[in-house]
PDB file of C-alpha atoms in Angstrom:
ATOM      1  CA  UNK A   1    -136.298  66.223  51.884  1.00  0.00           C
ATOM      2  CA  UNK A   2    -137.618  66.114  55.332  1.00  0.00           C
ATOM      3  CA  UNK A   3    -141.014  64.991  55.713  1.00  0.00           C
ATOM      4  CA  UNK A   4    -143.480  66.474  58.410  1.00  0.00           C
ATOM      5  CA  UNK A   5    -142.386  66.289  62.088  1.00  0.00           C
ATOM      6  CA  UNK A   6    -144.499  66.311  64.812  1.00  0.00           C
ATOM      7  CA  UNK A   7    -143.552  66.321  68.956  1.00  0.00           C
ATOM      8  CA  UNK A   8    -143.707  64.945  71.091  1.00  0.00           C
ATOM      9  CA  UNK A   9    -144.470  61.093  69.835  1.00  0.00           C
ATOM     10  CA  UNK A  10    -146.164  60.090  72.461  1.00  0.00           C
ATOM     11  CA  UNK A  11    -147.658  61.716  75.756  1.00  0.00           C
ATOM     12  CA  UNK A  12    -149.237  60.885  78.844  1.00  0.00           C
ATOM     13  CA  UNK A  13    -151.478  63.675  80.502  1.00  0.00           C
ATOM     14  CA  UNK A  14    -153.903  63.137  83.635  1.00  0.00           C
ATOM     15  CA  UNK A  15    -157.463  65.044  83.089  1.00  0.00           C
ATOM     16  CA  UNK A  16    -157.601  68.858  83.532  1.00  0.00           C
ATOM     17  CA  UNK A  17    -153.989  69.341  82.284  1.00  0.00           C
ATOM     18  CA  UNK A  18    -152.969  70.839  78.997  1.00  0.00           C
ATOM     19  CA  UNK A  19    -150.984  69.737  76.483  1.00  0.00           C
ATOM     20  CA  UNK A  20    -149.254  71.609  73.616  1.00  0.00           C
ATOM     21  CA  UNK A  21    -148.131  69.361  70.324  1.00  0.00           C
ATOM     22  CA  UNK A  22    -145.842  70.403  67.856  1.00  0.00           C
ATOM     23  CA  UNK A  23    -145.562  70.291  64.228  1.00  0.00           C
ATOM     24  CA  UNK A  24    -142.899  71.426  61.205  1.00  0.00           C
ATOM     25  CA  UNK A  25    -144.535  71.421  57.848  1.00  0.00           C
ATOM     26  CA  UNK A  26    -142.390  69.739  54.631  1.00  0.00           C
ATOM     27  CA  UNK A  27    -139.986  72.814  53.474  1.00  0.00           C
ATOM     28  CA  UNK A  28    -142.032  75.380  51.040  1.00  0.00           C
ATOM     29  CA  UNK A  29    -144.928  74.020  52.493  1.00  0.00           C
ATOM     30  CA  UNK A  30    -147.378  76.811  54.019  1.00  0.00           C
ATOM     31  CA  UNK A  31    -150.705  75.898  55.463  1.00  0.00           C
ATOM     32  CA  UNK A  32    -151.075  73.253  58.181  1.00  0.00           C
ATOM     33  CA  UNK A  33    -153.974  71.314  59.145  1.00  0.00           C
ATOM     34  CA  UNK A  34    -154.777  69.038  62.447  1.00  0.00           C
ATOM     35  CA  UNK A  35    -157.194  66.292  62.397  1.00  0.00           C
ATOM     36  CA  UNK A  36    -157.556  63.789  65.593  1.00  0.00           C
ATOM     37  CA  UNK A  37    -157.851  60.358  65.083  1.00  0.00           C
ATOM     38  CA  UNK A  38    -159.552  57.857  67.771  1.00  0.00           C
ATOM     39  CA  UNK A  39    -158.721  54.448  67.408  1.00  0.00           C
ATOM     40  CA  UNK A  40    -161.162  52.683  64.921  1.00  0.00           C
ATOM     41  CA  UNK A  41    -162.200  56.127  63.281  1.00  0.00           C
ATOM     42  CA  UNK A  42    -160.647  57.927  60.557  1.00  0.00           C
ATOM     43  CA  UNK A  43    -159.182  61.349  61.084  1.00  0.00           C
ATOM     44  CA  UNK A  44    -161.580  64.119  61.945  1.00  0.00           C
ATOM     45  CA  UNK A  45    -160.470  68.004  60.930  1.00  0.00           C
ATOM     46  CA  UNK A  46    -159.635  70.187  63.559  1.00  0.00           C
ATOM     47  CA  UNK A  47    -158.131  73.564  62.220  1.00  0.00           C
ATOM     48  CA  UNK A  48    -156.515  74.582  59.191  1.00  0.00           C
ATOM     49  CA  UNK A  49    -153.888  76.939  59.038  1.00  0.00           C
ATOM     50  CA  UNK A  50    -152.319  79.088  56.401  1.00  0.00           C
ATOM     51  CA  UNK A  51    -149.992  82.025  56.275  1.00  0.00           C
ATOM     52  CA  UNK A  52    -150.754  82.557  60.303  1.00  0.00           C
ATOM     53  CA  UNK A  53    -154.237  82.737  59.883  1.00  0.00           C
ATOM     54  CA  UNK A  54    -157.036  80.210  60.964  1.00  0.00           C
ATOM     55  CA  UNK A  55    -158.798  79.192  58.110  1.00  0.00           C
ATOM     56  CA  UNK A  56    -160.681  76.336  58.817  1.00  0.00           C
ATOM     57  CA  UNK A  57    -162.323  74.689  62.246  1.00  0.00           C
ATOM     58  CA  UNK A  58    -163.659  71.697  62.698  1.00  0.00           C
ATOM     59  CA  UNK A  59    -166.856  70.726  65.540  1.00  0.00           C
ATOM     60  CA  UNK A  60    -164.282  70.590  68.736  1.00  0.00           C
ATOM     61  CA  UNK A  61    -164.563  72.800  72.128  1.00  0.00           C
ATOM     62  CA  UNK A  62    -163.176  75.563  72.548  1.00  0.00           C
ATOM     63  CA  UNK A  63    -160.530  74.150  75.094  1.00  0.00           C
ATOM     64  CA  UNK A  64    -158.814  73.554  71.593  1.00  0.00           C
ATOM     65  CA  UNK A  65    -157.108  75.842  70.058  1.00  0.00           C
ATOM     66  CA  UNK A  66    -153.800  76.413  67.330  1.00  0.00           C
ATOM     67  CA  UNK A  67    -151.406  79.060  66.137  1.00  0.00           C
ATOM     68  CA  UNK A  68    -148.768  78.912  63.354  1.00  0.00           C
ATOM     69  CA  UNK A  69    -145.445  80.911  63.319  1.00  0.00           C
ATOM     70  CA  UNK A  70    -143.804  82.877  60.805  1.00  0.00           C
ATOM     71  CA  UNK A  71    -141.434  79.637  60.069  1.00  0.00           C
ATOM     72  CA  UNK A  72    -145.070  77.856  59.155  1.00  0.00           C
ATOM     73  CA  UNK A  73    -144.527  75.651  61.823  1.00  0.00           C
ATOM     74  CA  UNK A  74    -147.547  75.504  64.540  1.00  0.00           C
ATOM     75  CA  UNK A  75    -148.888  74.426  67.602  1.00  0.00           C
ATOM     76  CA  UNK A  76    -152.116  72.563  68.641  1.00  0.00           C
ATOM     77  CA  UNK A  77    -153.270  73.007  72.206  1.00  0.00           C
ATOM     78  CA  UNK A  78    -155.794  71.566  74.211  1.00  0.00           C
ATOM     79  CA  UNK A  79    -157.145  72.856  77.811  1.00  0.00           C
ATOM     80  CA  UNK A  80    -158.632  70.861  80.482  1.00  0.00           C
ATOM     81  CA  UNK A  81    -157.502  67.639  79.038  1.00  0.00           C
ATOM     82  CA  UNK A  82    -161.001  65.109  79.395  1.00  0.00           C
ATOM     83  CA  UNK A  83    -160.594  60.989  78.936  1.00  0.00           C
ATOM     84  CA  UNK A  84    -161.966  61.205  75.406  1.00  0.00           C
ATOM     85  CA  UNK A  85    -159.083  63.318  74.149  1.00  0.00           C
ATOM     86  CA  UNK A  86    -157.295  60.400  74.000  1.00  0.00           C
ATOM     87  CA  UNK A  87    -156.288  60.100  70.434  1.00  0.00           C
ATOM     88  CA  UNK A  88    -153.132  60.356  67.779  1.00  0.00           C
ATOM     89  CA  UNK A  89    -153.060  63.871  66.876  1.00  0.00           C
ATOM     90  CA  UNK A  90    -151.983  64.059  63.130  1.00  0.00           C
ATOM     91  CA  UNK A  91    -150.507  67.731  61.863  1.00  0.00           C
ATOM     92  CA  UNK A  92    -151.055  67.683  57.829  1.00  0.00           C
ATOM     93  CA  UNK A  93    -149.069  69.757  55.831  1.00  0.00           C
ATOM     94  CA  UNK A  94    -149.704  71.433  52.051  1.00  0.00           C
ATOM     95  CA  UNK A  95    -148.179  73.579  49.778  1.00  0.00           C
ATOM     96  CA  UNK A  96    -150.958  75.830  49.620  1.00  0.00           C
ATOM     97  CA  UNK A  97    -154.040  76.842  51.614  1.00  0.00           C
ATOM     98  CA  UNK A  98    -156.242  75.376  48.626  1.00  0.00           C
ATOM     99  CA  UNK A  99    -154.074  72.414  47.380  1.00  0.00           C
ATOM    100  CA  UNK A 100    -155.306  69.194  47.328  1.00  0.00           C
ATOM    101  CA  UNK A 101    -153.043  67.017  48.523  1.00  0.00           C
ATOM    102  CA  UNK A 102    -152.424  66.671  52.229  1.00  0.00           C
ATOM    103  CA  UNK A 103    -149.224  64.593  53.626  1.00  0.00           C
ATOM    104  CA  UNK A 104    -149.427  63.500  57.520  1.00  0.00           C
ATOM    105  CA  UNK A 105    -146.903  63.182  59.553  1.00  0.00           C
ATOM    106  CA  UNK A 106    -146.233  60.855  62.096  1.00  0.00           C
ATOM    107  CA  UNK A 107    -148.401  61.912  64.918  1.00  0.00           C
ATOM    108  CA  UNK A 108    -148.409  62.069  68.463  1.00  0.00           C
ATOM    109  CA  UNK A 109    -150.098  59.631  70.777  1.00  0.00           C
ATOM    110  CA  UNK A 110    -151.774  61.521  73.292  1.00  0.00           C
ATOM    111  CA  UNK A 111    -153.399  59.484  76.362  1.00  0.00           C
ATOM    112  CA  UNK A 112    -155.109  61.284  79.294  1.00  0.00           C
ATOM    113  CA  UNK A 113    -155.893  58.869  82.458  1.00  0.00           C
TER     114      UNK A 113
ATOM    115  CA  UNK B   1    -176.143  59.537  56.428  1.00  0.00           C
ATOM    116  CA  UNK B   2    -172.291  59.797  56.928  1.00  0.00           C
ATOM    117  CA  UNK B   3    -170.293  62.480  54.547  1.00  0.00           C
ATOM    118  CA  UNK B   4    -167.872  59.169  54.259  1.00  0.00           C
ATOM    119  CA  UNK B   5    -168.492  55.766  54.109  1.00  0.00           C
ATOM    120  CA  UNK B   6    -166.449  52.492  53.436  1.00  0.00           C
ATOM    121  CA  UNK B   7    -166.985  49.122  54.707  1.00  0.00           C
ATOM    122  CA  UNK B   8    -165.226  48.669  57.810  1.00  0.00           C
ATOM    123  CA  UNK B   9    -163.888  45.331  56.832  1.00  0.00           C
ATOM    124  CA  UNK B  10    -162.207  43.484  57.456  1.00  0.00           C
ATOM    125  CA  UNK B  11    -161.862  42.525  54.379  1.00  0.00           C
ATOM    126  CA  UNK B  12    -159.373  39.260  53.884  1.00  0.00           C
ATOM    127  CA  UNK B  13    -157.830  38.689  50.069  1.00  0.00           C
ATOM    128  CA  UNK B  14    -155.583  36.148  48.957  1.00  0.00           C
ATOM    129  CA  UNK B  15    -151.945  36.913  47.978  1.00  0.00           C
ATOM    130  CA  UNK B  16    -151.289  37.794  44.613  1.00  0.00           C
ATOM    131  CA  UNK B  17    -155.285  38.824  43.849  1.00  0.00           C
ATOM    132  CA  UNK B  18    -156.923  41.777  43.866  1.00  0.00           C
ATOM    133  CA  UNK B  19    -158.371  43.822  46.489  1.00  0.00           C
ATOM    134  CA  UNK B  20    -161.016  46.180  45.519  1.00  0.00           C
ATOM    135  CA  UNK B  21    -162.149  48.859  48.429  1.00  0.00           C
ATOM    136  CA  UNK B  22    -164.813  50.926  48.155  1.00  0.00           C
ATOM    137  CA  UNK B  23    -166.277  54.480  49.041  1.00  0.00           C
ATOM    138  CA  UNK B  24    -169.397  56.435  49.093  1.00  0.00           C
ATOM    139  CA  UNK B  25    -170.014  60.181  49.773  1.00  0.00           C
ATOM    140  CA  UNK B  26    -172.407  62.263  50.352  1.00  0.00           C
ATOM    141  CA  UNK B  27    -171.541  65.869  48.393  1.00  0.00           C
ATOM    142  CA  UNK B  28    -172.198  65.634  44.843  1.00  0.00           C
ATOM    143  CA  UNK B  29    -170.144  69.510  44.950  1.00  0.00           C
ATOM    144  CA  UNK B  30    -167.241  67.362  45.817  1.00  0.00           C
ATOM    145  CA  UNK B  31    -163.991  67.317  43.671  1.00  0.00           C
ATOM    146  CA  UNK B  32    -161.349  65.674  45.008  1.00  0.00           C
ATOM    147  CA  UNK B  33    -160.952  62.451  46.590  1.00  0.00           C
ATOM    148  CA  UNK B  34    -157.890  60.818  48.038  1.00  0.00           C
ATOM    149  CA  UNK B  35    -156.885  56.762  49.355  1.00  0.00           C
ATOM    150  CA  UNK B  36    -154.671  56.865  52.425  1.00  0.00           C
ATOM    151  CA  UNK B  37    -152.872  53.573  53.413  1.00  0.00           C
ATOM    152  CA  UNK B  38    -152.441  53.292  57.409  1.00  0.00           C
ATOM    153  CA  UNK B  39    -150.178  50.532  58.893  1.00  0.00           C
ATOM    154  CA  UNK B  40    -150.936  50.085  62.401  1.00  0.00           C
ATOM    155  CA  UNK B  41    -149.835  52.032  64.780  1.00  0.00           C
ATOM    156  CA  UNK B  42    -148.736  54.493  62.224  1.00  0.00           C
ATOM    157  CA  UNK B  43    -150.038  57.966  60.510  1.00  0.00           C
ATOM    158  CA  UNK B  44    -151.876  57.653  57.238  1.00  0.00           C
ATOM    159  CA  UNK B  45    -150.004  57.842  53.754  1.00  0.00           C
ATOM    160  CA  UNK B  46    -151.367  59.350  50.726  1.00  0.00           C
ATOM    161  CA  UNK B  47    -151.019  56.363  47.981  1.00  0.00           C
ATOM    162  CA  UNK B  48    -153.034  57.632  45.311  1.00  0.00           C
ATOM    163  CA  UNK B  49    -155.342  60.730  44.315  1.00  0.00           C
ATOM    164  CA  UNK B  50    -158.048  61.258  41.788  1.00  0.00           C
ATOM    165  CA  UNK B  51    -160.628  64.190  39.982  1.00  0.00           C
ATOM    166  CA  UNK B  52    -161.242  63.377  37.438  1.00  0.00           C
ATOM    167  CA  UNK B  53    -164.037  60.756  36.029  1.00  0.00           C
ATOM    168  CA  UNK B  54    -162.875  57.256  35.080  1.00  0.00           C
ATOM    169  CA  UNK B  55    -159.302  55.514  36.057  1.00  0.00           C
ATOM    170  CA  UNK B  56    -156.332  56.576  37.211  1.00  0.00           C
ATOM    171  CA  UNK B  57    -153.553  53.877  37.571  1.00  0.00           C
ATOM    172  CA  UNK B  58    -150.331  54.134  39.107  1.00  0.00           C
ATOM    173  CA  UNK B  59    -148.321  51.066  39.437  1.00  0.00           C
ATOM    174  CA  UNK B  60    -150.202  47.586  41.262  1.00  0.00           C
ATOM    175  CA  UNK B  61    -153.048  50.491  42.341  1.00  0.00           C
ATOM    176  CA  UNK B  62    -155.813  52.118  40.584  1.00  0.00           C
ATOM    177  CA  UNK B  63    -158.486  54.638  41.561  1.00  0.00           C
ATOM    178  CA  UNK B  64    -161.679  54.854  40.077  1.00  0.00           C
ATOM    179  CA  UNK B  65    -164.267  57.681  40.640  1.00  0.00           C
ATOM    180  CA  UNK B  66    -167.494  57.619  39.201  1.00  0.00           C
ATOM    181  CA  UNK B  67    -169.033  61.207  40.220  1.00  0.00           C
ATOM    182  CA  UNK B  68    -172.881  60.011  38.879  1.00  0.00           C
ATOM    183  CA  UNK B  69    -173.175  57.503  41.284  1.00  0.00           C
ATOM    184  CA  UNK B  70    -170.889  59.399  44.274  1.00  0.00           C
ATOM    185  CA  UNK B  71    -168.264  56.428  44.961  1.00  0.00           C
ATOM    186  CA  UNK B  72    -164.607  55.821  44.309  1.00  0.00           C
ATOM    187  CA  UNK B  73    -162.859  52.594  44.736  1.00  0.00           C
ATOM    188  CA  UNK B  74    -159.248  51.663  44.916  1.00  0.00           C
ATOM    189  CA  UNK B  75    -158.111  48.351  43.156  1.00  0.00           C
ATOM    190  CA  UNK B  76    -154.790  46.812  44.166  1.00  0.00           C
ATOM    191  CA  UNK B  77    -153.652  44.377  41.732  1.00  0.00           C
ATOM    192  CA  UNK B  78    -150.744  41.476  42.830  1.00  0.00           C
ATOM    193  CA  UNK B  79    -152.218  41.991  46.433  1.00  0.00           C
ATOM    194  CA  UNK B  80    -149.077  41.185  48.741  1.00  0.00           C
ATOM    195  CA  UNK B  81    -148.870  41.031  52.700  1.00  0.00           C
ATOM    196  CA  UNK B  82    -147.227  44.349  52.938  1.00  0.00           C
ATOM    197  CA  UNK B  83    -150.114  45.798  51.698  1.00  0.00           C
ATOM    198  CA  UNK B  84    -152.236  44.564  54.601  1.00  0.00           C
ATOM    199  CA  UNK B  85    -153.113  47.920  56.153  1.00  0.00           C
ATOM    200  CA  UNK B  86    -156.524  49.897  56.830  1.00  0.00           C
ATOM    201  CA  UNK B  87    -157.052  52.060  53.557  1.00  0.00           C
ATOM    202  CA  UNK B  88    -158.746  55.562  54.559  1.00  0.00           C
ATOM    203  CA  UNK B  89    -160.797  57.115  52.106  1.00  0.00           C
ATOM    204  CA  UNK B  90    -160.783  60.946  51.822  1.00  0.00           C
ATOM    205  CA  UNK B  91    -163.035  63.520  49.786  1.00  0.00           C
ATOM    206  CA  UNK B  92    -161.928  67.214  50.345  1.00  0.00           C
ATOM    207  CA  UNK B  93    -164.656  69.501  51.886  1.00  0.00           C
ATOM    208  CA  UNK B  94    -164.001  73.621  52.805  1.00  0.00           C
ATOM    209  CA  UNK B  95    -160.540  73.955  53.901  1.00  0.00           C
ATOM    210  CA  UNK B  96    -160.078  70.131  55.260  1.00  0.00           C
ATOM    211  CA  UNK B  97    -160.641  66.412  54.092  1.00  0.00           C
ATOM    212  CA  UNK B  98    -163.137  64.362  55.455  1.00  0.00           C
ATOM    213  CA  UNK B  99    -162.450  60.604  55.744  1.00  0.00           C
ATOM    214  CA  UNK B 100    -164.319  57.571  56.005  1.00  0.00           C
ATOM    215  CA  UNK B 101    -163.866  55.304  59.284  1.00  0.00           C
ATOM    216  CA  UNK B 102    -161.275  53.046  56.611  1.00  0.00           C
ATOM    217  CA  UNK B 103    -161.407  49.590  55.941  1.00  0.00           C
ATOM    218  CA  UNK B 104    -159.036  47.254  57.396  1.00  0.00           C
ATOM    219  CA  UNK B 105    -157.211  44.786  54.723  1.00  0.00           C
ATOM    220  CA  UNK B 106    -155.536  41.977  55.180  1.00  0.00           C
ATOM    221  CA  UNK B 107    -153.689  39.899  52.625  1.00  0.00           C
ATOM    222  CA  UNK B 108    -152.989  36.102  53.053  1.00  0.00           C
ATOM    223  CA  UNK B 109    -150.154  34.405  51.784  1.00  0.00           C
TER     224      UNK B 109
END
Protein backbone atom coordinates (compact mmCIF):
# COMPACT_ATOMS: atom_id res chain seq x y z
CA UNK A 1 0.00 0.00 0.00
CA UNK A 2 0.96 3.50 -0.71
CA UNK A 3 2.28 5.39 2.05
CA UNK A 4 1.56 9.23 2.56
CA UNK A 5 2.54 11.60 -0.30
CA UNK A 6 3.24 14.96 0.03
CA UNK A 7 4.15 17.84 -2.97
CA UNK A 8 5.98 19.36 -3.85
CA UNK A 9 9.47 17.91 -2.19
CA UNK A 10 11.12 20.75 -2.07
CA UNK A 11 10.36 24.59 -2.71
CA UNK A 12 11.95 27.77 -2.94
CA UNK A 13 9.71 30.93 -2.18
CA UNK A 14 11.06 34.67 -1.76
CA UNK A 15 9.23 36.55 1.36
CA UNK A 16 5.63 37.81 0.90
CA UNK A 17 4.72 34.96 -1.52
CA UNK A 18 2.47 32.06 -0.77
CA UNK A 19 2.87 28.70 -1.01
CA UNK A 20 0.32 25.84 -1.11
CA UNK A 21 1.70 22.07 -0.11
CA UNK A 22 0.02 19.05 -0.82
CA UNK A 23 -0.72 15.92 0.88
CA UNK A 24 -2.63 12.27 0.14
CA UNK A 25 -3.33 10.41 3.31
CA UNK A 26 -2.53 6.27 3.36
CA UNK A 27 -5.89 4.70 1.67
CA UNK A 28 -8.86 4.37 4.46
CA UNK A 29 -7.08 6.82 6.25
CA UNK A 30 -9.34 9.98 7.25
CA UNK A 31 -7.97 12.75 9.37
CA UNK A 32 -4.76 14.59 8.47
CA UNK A 33 -2.53 16.51 10.58
CA UNK A 34 0.48 19.15 9.70
CA UNK A 35 3.24 19.81 12.01
CA UNK A 36 6.42 22.07 10.84
CA UNK A 37 9.65 21.06 11.67
CA UNK A 38 12.77 23.63 11.90
CA UNK A 39 15.97 22.15 11.70
CA UNK A 40 17.21 21.05 15.23
CA UNK A 41 13.53 21.02 16.67
CA UNK A 42 11.09 18.35 16.65
CA UNK A 43 7.82 18.73 14.83
CA UNK A 44 5.43 21.32 16.14
CA UNK A 45 1.37 20.74 15.40
CA UNK A 46 -0.18 22.91 13.11
CA UNK A 47 -3.83 21.74 12.25
CA UNK A 48 -5.59 18.63 12.40
CA UNK A 49 -8.03 17.60 10.06
CA UNK A 50 -10.79 15.07 9.95
CA UNK A 51 -13.77 14.36 7.79
CA UNK A 52 -13.33 18.17 6.24
CA UNK A 53 -13.45 19.73 9.39
CA UNK A 54 -10.63 21.57 11.40
CA UNK A 55 -10.23 19.97 14.49
CA UNK A 56 -7.21 20.94 15.95
CA UNK A 57 -4.75 24.26 15.66
CA UNK A 58 -1.68 24.70 16.82
CA UNK A 59 0.06 28.52 18.09
CA UNK A 60 0.82 29.71 14.23
CA UNK A 61 -0.54 33.11 12.47
CA UNK A 62 -3.18 33.30 10.83
CA UNK A 63 -1.33 33.65 7.38
CA UNK A 64 -1.63 29.75 7.84
CA UNK A 65 -4.28 28.08 7.02
CA UNK A 66 -5.61 24.20 5.63
CA UNK A 67 -8.56 22.51 4.01
CA UNK A 68 -9.17 18.80 3.28
CA UNK A 69 -11.26 17.42 0.32
CA UNK A 70 -13.82 14.91 0.09
CA UNK A 71 -10.94 12.34 -1.22
CA UNK A 72 -9.26 13.16 2.49
CA UNK A 73 -6.53 14.56 0.81
CA UNK A 74 -5.63 18.37 1.92
CA UNK A 75 -3.82 21.35 1.52
CA UNK A 76 -1.63 23.53 3.86
CA UNK A 77 -1.19 27.15 2.90
CA UNK A 78 0.77 29.83 4.09
CA UNK A 79 0.41 33.77 3.20
CA UNK A 80 3.02 36.31 3.21
CA UNK A 81 5.78 33.83 3.31
CA UNK A 82 8.47 35.45 6.30
CA UNK A 83 12.35 33.97 6.57
CA UNK A 84 11.38 31.87 9.58
CA UNK A 85 8.92 29.76 7.63
CA UNK A 86 11.64 28.04 6.46
CA UNK A 87 11.07 24.53 7.54
CA UNK A 88 10.08 20.73 6.26
CA UNK A 89 6.45 20.71 6.37
CA UNK A 90 5.36 17.12 7.43
CA UNK A 91 1.43 16.09 6.53
CA UNK A 92 0.57 13.09 9.14
CA UNK A 93 -1.99 10.84 8.35
CA UNK A 94 -4.46 8.46 10.74
CA UNK A 95 -7.14 6.26 10.47
CA UNK A 96 -9.24 8.11 12.69
CA UNK A 97 -9.64 11.61 14.14
CA UNK A 98 -8.81 10.04 17.71
CA UNK A 99 -6.31 7.22 16.81
CA UNK A 100 -3.14 7.14 18.17
CA UNK A 101 -0.84 6.42 15.82
CA UNK A 102 0.32 9.04 13.36
CA UNK A 103 2.53 8.01 10.11
CA UNK A 104 4.50 11.06 8.31
CA UNK A 105 5.17 11.29 5.13
CA UNK A 106 7.99 12.50 3.43
CA UNK A 107 7.71 16.19 3.66
CA UNK A 108 8.37 19.12 1.77
CA UNK A 109 11.35 21.39 2.18
CA UNK A 110 10.16 24.75 2.09
CA UNK A 111 12.92 27.68 2.01
CA UNK A 112 11.91 31.38 1.73
CA UNK A 113 15.02 33.86 0.93
CA UNK B 1 9.22 23.66 31.75
CA UNK B 2 8.92 22.05 28.22
CA UNK B 3 5.68 19.62 27.56
CA UNK B 4 8.73 17.37 25.97
CA UNK B 5 12.03 16.84 26.88
CA UNK B 6 14.98 14.48 25.81
CA UNK B 7 18.57 15.08 25.89
CA UNK B 8 19.65 16.56 22.80
CA UNK B 9 22.61 14.33 22.49
CA UNK B 10 24.48 13.53 20.90
CA UNK B 11 24.69 10.63 22.33
CA UNK B 12 27.64 8.18 20.79
CA UNK B 13 27.25 4.12 21.57
CA UNK B 14 29.37 1.46 20.50
CA UNK B 15 28.25 -1.13 17.88
CA UNK B 16 26.59 -4.04 19.04
CA UNK B 17 25.58 -2.29 22.72
CA UNK B 18 22.78 -0.76 23.82
CA UNK B 19 21.46 2.60 23.47
CA UNK B 20 19.06 3.74 26.00
CA UNK B 21 17.17 7.31 25.17
CA UNK B 22 15.21 8.96 27.37
CA UNK B 23 12.02 11.24 27.82
CA UNK B 24 10.26 13.38 30.25
CA UNK B 25 6.81 15.08 30.07
CA UNK B 26 5.02 17.29 31.59
CA UNK B 27 1.02 16.00 31.58
CA UNK B 28 0.46 13.41 34.04
CA UNK B 29 -3.37 13.24 31.90
CA UNK B 30 -1.20 11.92 29.19
CA UNK B 31 -1.79 8.41 27.60
CA UNK B 32 0.00 7.73 24.81
CA UNK B 33 3.48 8.11 23.92
CA UNK B 34 5.28 7.29 20.72
CA UNK B 35 9.48 6.94 19.54
CA UNK B 36 10.00 8.28 16.03
CA UNK B 37 13.35 7.41 14.28
CA UNK B 38 14.52 10.37 11.82
CA UNK B 39 17.45 9.77 9.38
CA UNK B 40 18.73 12.94 8.19
CA UNK B 41 17.34 14.71 5.82
CA UNK B 42 14.31 12.57 6.04
CA UNK B 43 10.59 12.62 7.73
CA UNK B 44 10.22 10.87 11.05
CA UNK B 45 9.15 7.07 11.30
CA UNK B 46 7.05 5.66 13.93
CA UNK B 47 9.31 2.59 15.36
CA UNK B 48 7.54 1.77 18.36
CA UNK B 49 4.40 2.87 20.56
CA UNK B 50 3.41 2.37 24.13
CA UNK B 51 0.26 2.92 27.00
CA UNK B 52 0.49 1.00 28.94
CA UNK B 53 2.83 0.79 32.28
CA UNK B 54 5.96 -1.37 32.12
CA UNK B 55 7.73 -2.87 28.75
CA UNK B 56 6.84 -3.29 25.54
CA UNK B 57 9.43 -5.08 23.25
CA UNK B 58 9.40 -5.50 19.69
CA UNK B 59 12.37 -6.97 18.10
CA UNK B 60 16.25 -5.23 19.03
CA UNK B 61 13.80 -2.19 20.59
CA UNK B 62 11.93 -1.79 23.71
CA UNK B 63 9.81 0.99 25.21
CA UNK B 64 9.40 1.54 28.67
CA UNK B 65 6.89 4.00 30.30
CA UNK B 66 6.75 4.55 33.79
CA UNK B 67 3.56 6.98 34.22
CA UNK B 68 4.58 7.70 38.29
CA UNK B 69 7.58 9.27 37.48
CA UNK B 70 6.33 10.89 33.80
CA UNK B 71 9.27 9.40 31.49
CA UNK B 72 9.56 6.77 28.81
CA UNK B 73 12.72 5.48 27.39
CA UNK B 74 13.51 3.49 24.34
CA UNK B 75 16.28 0.73 24.61
CA UNK B 76 17.87 -0.57 21.42
CA UNK B 77 19.63 -3.69 21.97
CA UNK B 78 22.58 -4.98 19.20
CA UNK B 79 22.97 -1.14 18.48
CA UNK B 80 24.15 -1.12 14.68
CA UNK B 81 25.21 1.96 12.41
CA UNK B 82 21.97 1.99 10.61
CA UNK B 83 20.39 2.84 13.57
CA UNK B 84 22.35 6.08 13.92
CA UNK B 85 19.48 8.55 13.54
CA UNK B 86 17.86 11.36 15.87
CA UNK B 87 15.03 9.44 17.86
CA UNK B 88 11.93 11.93 18.45
CA UNK B 89 9.94 11.36 21.34
CA UNK B 90 6.15 11.96 21.13
CA UNK B 91 3.27 12.06 23.88
CA UNK B 92 -0.24 12.72 22.32
CA UNK B 93 -1.99 15.94 23.60
CA UNK B 94 -5.81 17.23 22.19
CA UNK B 95 -6.03 16.34 18.66
CA UNK B 96 -2.02 16.37 17.89
CA UNK B 97 1.35 14.91 19.32
CA UNK B 98 3.76 16.92 20.88
CA UNK B 99 7.45 15.97 20.49
CA UNK B 100 10.54 16.53 22.19
CA UNK B 101 13.48 18.47 20.27
CA UNK B 102 14.95 14.41 19.71
CA UNK B 103 18.16 13.19 20.49
CA UNK B 104 20.67 12.60 17.93
CA UNK B 105 22.37 8.90 18.03
CA UNK B 106 25.14 7.77 16.63
CA UNK B 107 26.49 4.24 16.62
CA UNK B 108 30.25 3.39 16.14
CA UNK B 109 31.49 0.47 14.58
Amino acid sequence: DAGVTQSPTHLIKTRGQHVTLRCSPISGHKSVSWYQQVLGQGPQFIFQYYEKEERGRGNFPDRFSARQFPNYSSELNVNALLLGDSALYLCASSLRQASYEQYFGPGTRLTVT
Amino acid sequence: QKEVEQNSGPLSVPEGAIASLNCTYSDRGSQSFFWYRQYSGKSPELIMFIYSNGDKEDGRFTAQLNKASQYVSLLIRDSQPSDSATYLCAVRGAQKLVFGQGTRLTINP
